[in-house]
Amino acid sequence: MDETIKIRVFRFDPDTEEEGRLEEYTLKKESGMRVLGALKALNEKGAAIAFRYSCEEWACGSCSMVINGVPRLACKEEIQNGMVLEPLPDLPILKDLVADRSKVNEKQAELYHLLKSKAGAKLDYESQMRMWNTINCIECDVCLGSCPILHTKGGSYDYIGPEFMVSLFRSQTDTRIEKNFLESKTKTGIWECSTCKSCEENCPQTIPINDFIVSLRQHIIEEQPVRVPPAIRDLNESLYKFHNPYGKSKTKRMDWAEGLNVPDIKENGKKGVLYFVGCAQCYNPRDQEVARAMIDVFHKVKVDFGTLGAEEACCGDVALRTGEMGLFEEIASVNIENFKKFSVKKIVTTSPHCYDTLKNKYPKYGGDFEVLHYTQLIEELIETGKLTFSNRIDKTVTFHDPCFLGRYNGIYESPRKIMKAIPGLRIVEMAESREKSECCGGGGGGNWMDIRTGERVAERRATQAAETGADILLVACPFCLAMFEDAVKTKGYDEKIEVKQLIELVQQAI
Ligand code: SF4
Ligand code: SF4
Ligand code: FES
């Protein structure tokens, strides 16, 4: 049945106006009407809104625009009452919803110009599958509009962005394309991506963009290691020598636990849970407090657990995401062997990065364990009545969804259920949360890189958090904790908003 709806559309004519505005329109929505259909219907009534389209079947990519704050294809999205339509971000506006794509075209041309002749290698099965995916790219720029790193660069394109990563990957595997992109200045951009998956989440062709980015990194590491940024080289060297990315001695791995009763998994392995502490919690002073809070909660709730003690080694996440596949495979095999040696069945992690790596990457190497992020374990303990809260916390909090918990693993509810169970806590959501959550910039090696200019990704996100009026920005990942503690200081919000790990609030409320 037709219904009357209202939508708001960005209108701007740079030839006659200083700035754009959102204009409200009322229209009749026919059943199944798409955004593109709504715009055409408004123009038939004389609205004269400028927008692009061609195929109307999600195949040409020309109708991309920002719909309710997220880049999307107008011919694919069903129109809804209250929708807001705007042009893609970071590009000059030609008129209304039409962004000037020439900057993207120029960059694309420049990249192809830099590719030089080289015979292609025979593709393995995985690369063949990826190649198929690159062919599906319709150059709609939705991924560019979704990329937090590009936003902080204001679309300067020093950082080449997800769409170009897809093209570059294709150039590496298509023997007709001459390929020596390693000579180009784009090499640095390849390590700027934080592997946040925002581009992939929004891509209308469901292209696994992150796989391409990691493959490009791997390719550079293997073929021209001299071009790897020093920070990334040092990081992986530390991992190789010390089994942690912080360059600290293996013997100091349990220093954080001094004076605490931390059982060894050797005694508990057959029945208990392995608490996989993670490198940040073992070596970084602020995260060590988080590990201690975990232990306190485990004891108070009588969780039967143990750790690997000094025998714990990094899960390998940073090697994996920065393209050091050989090193990652070695680390994964050693860890899996170790877990098996102590009959580990169930593992709980502090970090969503350890969680994703152990849960989703280890099975390929024979490591099939039940893996939980601590927010899942706490949720389980609350639901089974084993954990109850007796202290009120009269504070307003806002939760930042970590990419490796949210977009990578779809865990959005566990942290929210915990927050709701804590007496007194008021929860406010940021403008962008859950699937839309902006990244902190710490993944994919970002925690160790400082090559970004202008406003950092974490600073943008800290501003969103401060705008909610919350007293506490809650996180559930060590990289988010480090990035945001720094960002609230550099933005001058530290008097206003505190950054805490969710487990610290759990500890306080028990
Ligand atoms: S990778 Fe996906 S989102 Fe990006 S341009 Fe290609 S089709 Fe569009
Ligand atoms: S994963 Fe995130 S940072 Fe990397 S290209 Fe995609 S949107 Fe940008
Ligand atoms: S008009 Fe071609 S993808 Fe929308």
Short mmCIF file of C-alpha atoms and ligand atoms in Angstrom, two decimals:
data_model
loop_
_atom_site.label_atom_id
_atom_site.label_comp_id
_atom_site.label_asym_id
_atom_site.label_seq_id
_atom_site.Cartn_x
_atom_site.Cartn_y
_atom_site.Cartn_z
CA MET A 1 0.00 0.00 0.00
CA ASP A 2 1.26 3.51 -0.82
CA GLU A 3 2.17 5.72 2.14
CA THR A 4 3.14 9.36 2.44
CA ILE A 5 6.70 9.85 3.64
CA LYS A 6 9.07 12.74 4.28
CA ILE A 7 12.74 12.71 3.38
CA ARG A 8 15.53 15.29 3.54
CA VAL A 9 17.86 15.85 0.60
CA PHE A 10 21.10 17.83 0.49
CA ARG A 11 20.79 20.75 -1.94
CA PHE A 12 23.75 22.84 -3.04
CA ASP A 13 24.67 24.78 -6.14
CA PRO A 14 28.30 25.91 -5.74
CA ASP A 15 27.85 28.44 -8.57
CA THR A 16 25.26 30.44 -6.67
CA GLU A 17 25.46 29.36 -3.02
CA GLU A 18 28.08 29.53 -0.26
CA GLU A 19 26.99 26.34 1.44
CA GLY A 20 24.51 23.51 1.16
CA ARG A 21 21.40 22.74 3.22
CA LEU A 22 19.03 19.84 3.85
CA GLU A 23 15.63 20.36 2.23
CA GLU A 24 12.54 18.39 3.24
CA TYR A 25 10.31 16.73 0.65
CA THR A 26 7.02 14.85 0.96
CA LEU A 27 6.18 12.07 -1.47
CA LYS A 28 4.05 9.01 -1.97
CA LYS A 29 6.03 5.82 -1.39
CA GLU A 30 5.00 3.01 -3.67
CA SER A 31 5.53 -0.54 -2.42
CA GLY A 32 9.25 -1.51 -2.61
CA MET A 33 10.26 1.95 -3.88
CA ARG A 34 14.03 2.53 -3.88
CA VAL A 35 15.87 5.77 -3.03
CA LEU A 36 16.56 6.26 -6.74
CA GLY A 37 12.85 5.86 -7.55
CA ALA A 38 11.97 8.44 -4.88
CA LEU A 39 14.41 10.98 -6.33
CA LYS A 40 13.04 10.41 -9.83
CA ALA A 41 9.48 10.83 -8.53
CA LEU A 42 10.43 14.13 -6.84
CA ASN A 43 12.01 15.40 -10.05
CA GLU A 44 8.89 14.49 -12.02
CA LYS A 45 7.11 16.92 -9.69
CA GLY A 46 9.72 19.60 -10.45
CA ALA A 47 12.23 19.29 -7.57
CA ALA A 48 15.19 19.37 -10.02
CA ILE A 49 17.55 17.49 -7.68
CA ALA A 50 20.88 16.60 -9.31
CA PHE A 51 21.94 12.95 -8.86
CA ARG A 52 23.66 10.28 -10.93
CA TYR A 53 22.43 6.89 -12.06
CA SER A 54 22.65 4.56 -15.00
CA CYS A 55 21.95 0.80 -14.74
CA GLU A 56 19.42 0.97 -11.86
CA GLU A 57 20.42 -2.63 -11.08
CA TRP A 58 23.45 -2.28 -8.69
CA ALA A 59 25.83 -2.89 -11.59
CA CYS A 60 27.34 0.44 -12.66
CA GLY A 61 28.13 2.04 -9.29
CA SER A 62 27.15 5.54 -10.39
CA CYS A 63 24.25 6.17 -7.96
CA SER A 64 26.33 5.98 -4.74
CA MET A 65 25.48 8.55 -2.08
CA VAL A 66 25.32 8.80 1.70
CA ILE A 67 22.01 7.47 2.99
CA ASN A 68 21.35 8.07 6.70
CA GLY A 69 25.04 8.69 7.28
CA VAL A 70 26.31 5.58 5.46
CA PRO A 71 27.51 5.33 1.83
CA ARG A 72 25.10 3.18 -0.17
CA LEU A 73 23.74 2.62 -3.70
CA ALA A 74 20.52 4.60 -4.26
CA CYS A 75 19.14 1.96 -6.64
CA LYS A 76 19.56 -0.78 -4.02
CA GLU A 77 18.20 0.84 -0.82
CA GLU A 78 14.51 0.96 -0.14
CA ILE A 79 13.31 4.50 0.63
CA GLN A 80 12.10 4.99 4.20
CA ASN A 81 10.31 7.77 6.01
CA GLY A 82 12.78 10.24 7.58
CA MET A 83 15.75 9.26 5.39
CA VAL A 84 18.53 11.80 4.85
CA LEU A 85 20.31 11.78 1.48
CA GLU A 86 23.70 13.44 1.06
CA PRO A 87 26.60 13.26 -1.43
CA LEU A 88 29.65 11.03 -0.81
CA PRO A 89 32.05 12.65 1.69
CA ASP A 90 35.50 14.14 1.11
CA LEU A 91 34.89 14.95 -2.59
CA PRO A 92 34.02 18.37 -4.07
CA ILE A 93 30.31 18.74 -4.82
CA LEU A 94 29.31 19.54 -8.38
CA LYS A 95 25.64 19.95 -7.50
CA ASP A 96 23.27 18.50 -4.85
CA LEU A 97 24.04 14.75 -4.62
CA VAL A 98 26.64 14.70 -7.39
CA ALA A 99 30.20 14.49 -6.09
CA ASP A 100 33.13 15.27 -8.33
CA ARG A 101 34.86 11.93 -8.93
CA SER A 102 37.71 13.32 -11.02
CA LYS A 103 40.16 13.11 -8.08
CA VAL A 104 39.45 9.40 -7.81
CA ASN A 105 39.79 8.92 -11.57
CA GLU A 106 43.10 10.80 -11.60
CA LYS A 107 44.45 8.67 -8.76
CA GLN A 108 43.32 5.52 -10.53
CA ALA A 109 45.03 6.63 -13.75
CA GLU A 110 48.19 7.58 -11.87
CA LEU A 111 48.35 4.15 -10.28
CA TYR A 112 47.96 2.35 -13.58
CA HIS A 113 50.57 4.61 -15.10
CA LEU A 114 53.01 3.52 -12.42
CA LEU A 115 52.48 -0.15 -13.09
CA LYS A 116 55.28 -1.55 -15.18
CA SER A 117 55.84 -4.78 -17.04
CA LYS A 118 56.39 -7.99 -15.13
CA ALA A 119 55.20 -11.51 -15.86
CA GLY A 120 52.50 -12.76 -13.53
CA ALA A 121 52.87 -15.64 -11.13
CA LYS A 122 50.64 -18.68 -11.35
CA LEU A 123 47.68 -18.14 -9.06
CA ASP A 124 46.84 -20.50 -6.26
CA TYR A 125 43.20 -21.35 -5.57
CA GLU A 126 42.72 -18.67 -2.91
CA SER A 127 44.16 -15.98 -5.18
CA GLN A 128 41.95 -17.16 -8.05
CA MET A 129 38.90 -16.75 -5.83
CA ARG A 130 40.04 -13.31 -4.78
CA MET A 131 40.63 -12.40 -8.41
CA TRP A 132 37.00 -13.23 -9.13
CA ASN A 133 36.01 -10.86 -6.39
CA THR A 134 38.03 -7.96 -7.76
CA ILE A 135 36.19 -8.33 -11.07
CA ASN A 136 32.97 -7.59 -9.21
CA CYS A 137 34.12 -4.13 -8.15
CA ILE A 138 31.82 -1.55 -9.75
CA GLU A 139 33.93 1.46 -8.68
CA CYS A 140 31.02 2.96 -6.79
CA ASP A 141 33.32 4.66 -4.22
CA VAL A 142 31.13 3.44 -1.35
CA CYS A 143 34.24 2.01 0.32
CA LEU A 144 36.09 5.30 -0.07
CA GLY A 145 33.19 7.08 1.59
CA SER A 146 33.29 4.53 4.45
CA CYS A 147 37.01 4.68 5.23
CA PRO A 148 37.87 6.49 8.51
CA ILE A 149 41.48 6.97 7.45
CA LEU A 150 40.40 8.78 4.28
CA HIS A 151 38.02 10.95 6.34
CA THR A 152 40.84 12.12 8.58
CA LYS A 153 42.86 12.91 5.48
CA GLY A 154 39.97 14.99 4.17
CA GLY A 155 40.06 12.91 1.00
CA SER A 156 43.64 13.96 0.19
CA TYR A 157 44.31 10.48 -1.22
CA ASP A 158 47.93 10.31 -0.03
CA TYR A 159 46.51 7.21 1.54
CA ILE A 160 45.17 5.29 -1.41
CA GLY A 161 42.09 3.80 0.19
CA PRO A 162 40.15 0.58 -0.15
CA GLU A 163 38.97 0.84 -3.77
CA PHE A 164 42.53 1.31 -4.96
CA MET A 165 43.70 -1.60 -2.83
CA VAL A 166 41.27 -3.77 -4.75
CA SER A 167 42.65 -2.47 -8.08
CA LEU A 168 46.22 -2.94 -6.93
CA PHE A 169 45.55 -6.49 -5.85
CA ARG A 170 44.07 -7.15 -9.25
CA SER A 171 47.10 -5.63 -10.93
CA GLN A 172 49.26 -8.03 -8.96
CA THR A 173 47.40 -11.06 -10.17
CA ASP A 174 46.38 -10.12 -13.73
CA THR A 175 49.28 -10.83 -16.10
CA ARG A 176 47.92 -8.44 -18.73
CA ILE A 177 48.47 -5.54 -16.36
CA GLU A 178 52.02 -4.35 -16.07
CA LYS A 179 52.82 -4.30 -12.46
CA ASN A 180 55.42 -2.64 -10.46
CA PHE A 181 53.36 -0.56 -8.13
CA LEU A 182 55.98 -1.03 -5.48
CA GLU A 183 57.88 1.80 -7.13
CA SER A 184 55.06 4.20 -6.47
CA LYS A 185 54.65 6.37 -3.41
CA THR A 186 51.52 4.42 -2.60
CA LYS A 187 53.61 1.95 -0.62
CA THR A 188 53.11 3.87 2.63
CA GLY A 189 49.38 3.96 2.19
CA ILE A 190 49.26 0.22 2.20
CA TRP A 191 50.15 0.17 5.89
CA GLU A 192 47.85 3.03 6.88
CA CYS A 193 44.73 0.87 6.78
CA SER A 194 43.69 -0.20 10.27
CA THR A 195 41.85 -3.29 8.91
CA CYS A 196 38.64 -1.94 10.48
CA LYS A 197 36.39 -3.57 7.84
CA SER A 198 34.13 -0.52 7.53
CA CYS A 199 34.71 -0.55 3.74
CA GLU A 200 33.88 -4.25 3.53
CA GLU A 201 30.77 -3.87 5.68
CA ASN A 202 29.33 -1.33 3.24
CA CYS A 203 30.58 -2.68 -0.12
CA PRO A 204 27.47 -3.51 -2.20
CA GLN A 205 29.42 -6.28 -3.97
CA THR A 206 30.57 -7.88 -0.69
CA ILE A 207 34.18 -7.79 -1.83
CA PRO A 208 36.65 -9.02 0.86
CA ILE A 209 38.70 -5.81 0.69
CA ASN A 210 40.67 -6.60 3.85
CA ASP A 211 42.02 -9.79 2.33
CA PHE A 212 43.41 -7.77 -0.57
CA ILE A 213 45.04 -5.26 1.73
CA VAL A 214 46.75 -7.97 3.77
CA SER A 215 47.79 -9.76 0.54
CA LEU A 216 49.40 -6.58 -0.77
CA ARG A 217 51.29 -6.20 2.50
CA GLN A 218 52.43 -9.80 2.30
CA HIS A 219 53.53 -9.28 -1.29
CA ILE A 220 55.70 -6.28 -0.38
CA ILE A 221 57.21 -8.06 2.64
CA GLU A 222 58.13 -11.06 0.49
CA GLU A 223 59.32 -9.27 -2.65
CA GLN A 224 60.74 -5.97 -1.46
CA PRO A 225 61.21 -6.05 2.32
CA VAL A 226 63.30 -2.91 2.14
CA ARG A 227 60.09 -1.00 1.40
CA VAL A 228 58.35 -2.10 4.57
CA PRO A 229 57.93 0.86 7.00
CA PRO A 230 60.54 0.59 9.82
CA ALA A 231 57.82 0.55 12.52
CA ILE A 232 56.26 -2.53 10.96
CA ARG A 233 59.65 -4.20 10.49
CA ASP A 234 60.61 -3.59 14.15
CA LEU A 235 57.23 -4.79 15.33
CA ASN A 236 57.53 -8.13 13.58
CA GLU A 237 61.16 -8.47 14.58
CA SER A 238 60.12 -8.11 18.24
CA LEU A 239 57.46 -10.69 17.69
CA TYR A 240 59.99 -13.08 16.22
CA LYS A 241 62.65 -12.54 18.92
CA PHE A 242 60.56 -12.02 22.07
CA HIS A 243 57.16 -13.50 21.19
CA ASN A 244 55.52 -10.14 21.87
CA PRO A 245 55.32 -6.91 19.86
CA TYR A 246 56.59 -4.74 22.73
CA GLY A 247 60.20 -5.97 22.54
CA LYS A 248 60.10 -7.12 26.19
CA SER A 249 61.72 -10.21 27.63
CA LYS A 250 59.67 -13.42 27.74
CA THR A 251 60.72 -13.86 31.38
CA LYS A 252 58.86 -10.66 32.32
CA ARG A 253 55.57 -11.85 30.87
CA MET A 254 54.01 -12.54 34.28
CA ASP A 255 55.36 -9.47 36.13
CA TRP A 256 51.86 -7.98 36.13
CA ALA A 257 50.66 -10.86 38.33
CA GLU A 258 53.11 -10.30 41.17
CA GLY A 259 51.39 -10.78 44.52
CA LEU A 260 48.24 -12.20 42.91
CA ASN A 261 46.95 -15.72 43.01
CA VAL A 262 47.04 -16.65 39.31
CA PRO A 263 46.64 -20.42 38.84
CA ASP A 264 48.64 -22.24 36.19
CA ILE A 265 46.68 -24.04 33.46
CA LYS A 266 48.84 -27.12 33.99
CA GLU A 267 46.80 -27.79 37.11
CA ASN A 268 43.48 -26.66 35.68
CA GLY A 269 43.75 -27.61 32.03
CA LYS A 270 41.42 -30.58 31.94
CA LYS A 271 38.44 -28.85 33.54
CA GLY A 272 38.99 -25.11 33.58
CA VAL A 273 39.20 -22.15 31.26
CA LEU A 274 42.48 -20.86 29.84
CA TYR A 275 42.72 -17.11 30.43
CA PHE A 276 44.78 -15.95 27.43
CA VAL A 277 46.10 -12.72 28.92
CA GLY A 278 47.52 -11.18 25.72
CA CYS A 279 50.69 -9.14 25.18
CA ALA A 280 49.22 -5.69 25.95
CA GLN A 281 47.92 -6.88 29.33
CA CYS A 282 51.26 -8.54 30.13
CA TYR A 283 53.55 -5.65 29.26
CA ASN A 284 51.70 -2.34 28.97
CA PRO A 285 51.32 -0.73 32.45
CA ARG A 286 47.77 0.56 31.87
CA ASP A 287 46.62 -2.79 30.45
CA GLN A 288 48.28 -4.66 33.32
CA GLU A 289 45.65 -3.00 35.56
CA VAL A 290 43.02 -4.53 33.26
CA ALA A 291 44.55 -8.02 33.62
CA ARG A 292 44.51 -7.59 37.40
CA ALA A 293 40.84 -6.57 37.25
CA MET A 294 40.10 -9.73 35.23
CA ILE A 295 41.80 -11.91 37.86
CA ASP A 296 39.89 -10.18 40.67
CA VAL A 297 36.57 -10.78 38.88
CA PHE A 298 37.47 -14.44 38.16
CA HIS A 299 38.22 -15.03 41.84
CA LYS A 300 35.12 -13.21 43.10
CA VAL A 301 32.87 -15.18 40.75
CA LYS A 302 34.81 -18.41 41.33
CA VAL A 303 35.73 -19.04 37.71
CA ASP A 304 37.88 -22.16 37.43
CA PHE A 305 40.74 -20.80 35.33
CA GLY A 306 44.45 -20.88 34.67
CA THR A 307 47.00 -19.08 32.51
CA LEU A 308 49.96 -20.34 30.54
CA GLY A 309 52.21 -18.14 32.70
CA ALA A 310 55.51 -17.23 31.05
CA GLU A 311 54.82 -19.89 28.40
CA GLU A 312 52.11 -17.73 26.84
CA ALA A 313 53.19 -16.17 23.52
CA CYS A 314 51.55 -13.54 21.30
CA CYS A 315 48.53 -14.83 19.35
CA GLY A 316 50.11 -13.47 16.15
CA ASP A 317 47.42 -10.91 15.26
CA VAL A 318 49.87 -8.14 14.39
CA ALA A 319 51.95 -10.45 12.17
CA LEU A 320 48.81 -11.62 10.42
CA ARG A 321 47.34 -8.15 9.79
CA THR A 322 50.61 -6.56 8.75
CA GLY A 323 51.22 -9.28 6.15
CA GLU A 324 53.94 -11.37 7.89
CA MET A 325 52.19 -14.62 7.06
CA GLY A 326 55.21 -16.90 7.55
CA LEU A 327 55.73 -15.58 11.06
CA PHE A 328 52.02 -15.81 11.83
CA GLU A 329 51.87 -19.45 10.75
CA GLU A 330 54.86 -20.30 12.92
CA ILE A 331 53.34 -18.54 15.97
CA ALA A 332 49.95 -20.19 15.42
CA SER A 333 51.51 -23.68 15.24
CA VAL A 334 53.56 -23.17 18.42
CA ASN A 335 50.53 -21.84 20.34
CA ILE A 336 48.22 -24.61 19.14
CA GLU A 337 50.77 -27.23 20.20
CA ASN A 338 51.04 -25.56 23.59
CA PHE A 339 47.26 -25.41 24.09
CA LYS A 340 46.98 -29.09 23.20
CA LYS A 341 49.84 -30.01 25.50
CA PHE A 342 47.85 -28.62 28.43
CA SER A 343 44.54 -30.12 27.25
CA VAL A 344 42.97 -26.70 26.78
CA LYS A 345 39.34 -26.81 25.63
CA LYS A 346 38.01 -23.35 26.40
CA ILE A 347 39.86 -20.03 26.11
CA VAL A 348 38.86 -16.53 27.23
CA THR A 349 40.71 -13.47 25.95
CA THR A 350 40.95 -9.83 27.03
CA SER A 351 41.57 -8.57 23.51
CA PRO A 352 39.14 -8.85 20.58
CA HIS A 353 42.25 -9.22 18.37
CA CYS A 354 43.39 -12.36 20.24
CA TYR A 355 39.77 -13.52 20.21
CA ASP A 356 39.34 -13.19 16.44
CA THR A 357 42.74 -14.75 15.71
CA LEU A 358 42.30 -17.76 18.02
CA LYS A 359 38.68 -18.32 17.07
CA ASN A 360 38.71 -17.71 13.32
CA LYS A 361 42.30 -18.19 12.13
CA TYR A 362 43.65 -21.05 14.27
CA PRO A 363 41.20 -23.73 13.05
CA LYS A 364 42.95 -23.69 9.64
CA TYR A 365 46.11 -24.84 11.44
CA GLY A 366 44.42 -27.52 13.52
CA GLY A 367 43.52 -25.37 16.54
CA ASP A 368 39.85 -25.91 17.24
CA PHE A 369 39.03 -24.54 20.68
CA GLU A 370 36.02 -22.88 22.22
CA VAL A 371 37.05 -19.21 22.33
CA LEU A 372 35.24 -16.43 24.18
CA HIS A 373 35.90 -12.74 24.51
CA TYR A 374 35.63 -11.71 28.16
CA THR A 375 32.41 -9.77 27.48
CA GLN A 376 30.80 -13.07 26.38
CA LEU A 377 31.99 -14.87 29.51
CA ILE A 378 30.72 -12.10 31.80
CA GLU A 379 27.38 -12.09 29.95
CA GLU A 380 27.15 -15.86 30.46
CA LEU A 381 27.97 -15.51 34.18
CA ILE A 382 25.28 -12.83 34.61
CA GLU A 383 22.67 -14.87 32.75
CA THR A 384 23.34 -18.01 34.78
CA GLY A 385 23.11 -16.03 38.01
CA LYS A 386 26.75 -16.70 38.95
CA LEU A 387 27.63 -13.00 38.80
CA THR A 388 25.49 -10.40 40.52
CA PHE A 389 26.22 -6.74 41.15
CA SER A 390 25.87 -5.16 44.56
CA ASN A 391 27.46 -1.72 44.01
CA ARG A 392 25.74 1.11 42.13
CA ILE A 393 27.72 3.14 39.64
CA ASP A 394 25.86 6.40 39.07
CA LYS A 395 27.55 7.39 35.85
CA THR A 396 26.65 7.92 32.20
CA VAL A 397 28.66 5.74 29.83
CA THR A 398 29.02 5.35 26.09
CA PHE A 399 30.44 2.18 24.57
CA HIS A 400 32.85 2.05 21.63
CA ASP A 401 32.35 -1.15 19.60
CA PRO A 402 35.81 -2.60 18.82
CA CYS A 403 36.06 -3.53 15.11
CA PHE A 404 37.30 -7.06 15.89
CA LEU A 405 34.41 -7.73 18.24
CA GLY A 406 31.68 -5.96 16.25
CA ARG A 407 32.17 -5.94 12.50
CA TYR A 408 34.47 -8.99 12.53
CA ASN A 409 32.37 -11.17 14.85
CA GLY A 410 28.94 -9.56 15.19
CA ILE A 411 29.24 -9.24 19.00
CA TYR A 412 27.27 -6.10 19.81
CA GLU A 413 24.90 -7.28 22.53
CA SER A 414 27.23 -8.87 25.13
CA PRO A 415 28.83 -5.58 26.27
CA ARG A 416 25.45 -3.81 26.25
CA LYS A 417 23.84 -6.55 28.34
CA ILE A 418 26.65 -6.22 30.90
CA MET A 419 26.23 -2.42 31.05
CA LYS A 420 22.46 -2.78 31.49
CA ALA A 421 22.98 -5.21 34.38
CA ILE A 422 25.17 -2.78 36.34
CA PRO A 423 22.95 -0.84 38.77
CA GLY A 424 22.90 2.93 38.30
CA LEU A 425 24.66 2.97 34.93
CA ARG A 426 23.05 5.15 32.24
CA ILE A 427 23.94 4.23 28.65
CA VAL A 428 24.05 6.69 25.76
CA GLU A 429 24.99 5.66 22.23
CA MET A 430 27.33 7.63 19.99
CA ALA A 431 26.09 8.96 16.65
CA GLU A 432 27.80 5.97 15.02
CA SER A 433 27.65 2.69 16.89
CA ARG A 434 27.45 -1.08 16.29
CA GLU A 435 28.05 -1.84 12.55
CA LYS A 436 28.55 1.88 11.86
CA SER A 437 31.07 2.35 14.66
CA GLU A 438 34.16 4.31 13.68
CA CYS A 439 37.53 2.70 14.26
CA CYS A 440 40.07 3.76 16.93
CA GLY A 441 42.90 3.39 14.39
CA GLY A 442 44.83 0.84 16.49
CA GLY A 443 44.30 -2.35 14.44
CA GLY A 444 46.36 -3.68 11.53
CA GLY A 445 49.60 -2.41 13.10
CA GLY A 446 48.14 1.10 13.60
CA ASN A 447 48.95 0.98 17.32
CA TRP A 448 52.64 1.05 16.38
CA MET A 449 52.50 3.45 13.42
CA ASP A 450 52.35 7.21 13.64
CA ILE A 451 52.37 8.29 10.04
CA ARG A 452 49.00 10.00 9.97
CA THR A 453 48.76 13.70 9.49
CA GLY A 454 45.91 15.95 10.52
CA GLU A 455 43.24 14.76 12.92
CA ARG A 456 43.61 11.15 13.99
CA VAL A 457 40.87 8.59 13.69
CA ALA A 458 40.77 8.18 17.49
CA GLU A 459 40.40 11.95 17.94
CA ARG A 460 37.34 12.00 15.67
CA ARG A 461 35.82 9.16 17.63
CA ALA A 462 36.72 10.74 21.00
CA THR A 463 34.83 13.86 19.86
CA GLN A 464 31.77 11.72 19.10
CA ALA A 465 32.05 10.21 22.59
CA ALA A 466 32.45 13.62 24.26
CA GLU A 467 29.41 14.93 22.35
CA THR A 468 27.19 12.34 24.05
CA GLY A 469 27.85 14.02 27.42
CA ALA A 470 28.94 10.66 28.92
CA ASP A 471 31.24 10.60 31.96
CA ILE A 472 33.01 7.45 30.76
CA LEU A 473 33.99 6.16 27.33
CA LEU A 474 33.92 2.39 27.77
CA VAL A 475 36.08 0.12 25.65
CA ALA A 476 36.69 -3.63 25.47
CA CYS A 477 40.03 -3.75 23.63
CA PRO A 478 43.58 -2.78 24.64
CA PHE A 479 44.24 -0.86 21.40
CA CYS A 480 41.06 1.19 21.84
CA LEU A 481 42.10 1.92 25.43
CA ALA A 482 45.53 3.20 24.36
CA MET A 483 44.22 5.16 21.37
CA PHE A 484 41.37 6.87 23.25
CA GLU A 485 43.31 7.63 26.43
CA ASP A 486 45.73 9.50 24.19
CA ALA A 487 43.01 11.11 22.04
CA VAL A 488 40.97 12.52 24.97
CA LYS A 489 44.16 14.20 26.20
CA THR A 490 45.21 15.65 22.85
CA LYS A 491 41.65 16.93 22.25
CA GLY A 492 41.43 18.37 25.77
CA TYR A 493 38.46 16.23 26.86
CA ASP A 494 40.27 14.59 29.78
CA GLU A 495 38.50 16.80 32.37
CA LYS A 496 35.17 15.80 30.86
CA ILE A 497 35.37 12.12 29.94
CA GLU A 498 37.33 9.19 31.32
CA VAL A 499 38.32 6.09 29.31
CA LYS A 500 37.86 2.71 30.98
CA GLN A 501 37.80 -0.97 30.11
CA LEU A 502 34.36 -2.51 30.71
CA ILE A 503 35.88 -5.18 33.00
CA GLU A 504 37.04 -2.39 35.32
CA LEU A 505 33.42 -1.31 35.81
CA VAL A 506 32.36 -4.94 36.31
CA GLN A 507 35.02 -5.26 39.04
CA GLN A 508 33.82 -2.05 40.70
CA ALA A 509 30.13 -3.08 40.62
CA ILE A 510 30.48 -6.60 42.05
S1 SF4 B 1 35.32 -2.40 -3.54
FE1 SF4 B 1 33.06 -2.49 -3.28
S2 SF4 B 1 32.56 -0.51 -2.36
FE2 SF4 B 1 34.60 -0.28 -3.20
S3 SF4 B 1 34.30 0.58 -5.21
FE3 SF4 B 1 34.39 -1.67 -5.47
S4 SF4 B 1 32.27 -2.33 -5.34
FE4 SF4 B 1 32.30 -0.24 -4.58
S1 SF4 B 2 39.59 -1.58 6.48
FE1 SF4 B 2 39.00 0.42 7.34
S2 SF4 B 2 40.89 1.63 7.25
FE2 SF4 B 2 41.19 -0.16 5.89
S3 SF4 B 2 40.60 0.55 3.87
FE3 SF4 B 2 38.78 -0.40 4.80
S4 SF4 B 2 37.68 1.30 5.75
FE4 SF4 B 2 39.77 2.04 5.35
S1 FES B 3 22.34 3.07 -10.98
FE1 FES B 3 23.89 1.60 -11.41
S2 FES B 3 24.46 0.91 -9.42
FE2 FES B 3 22.78 2.21 -9.02
#
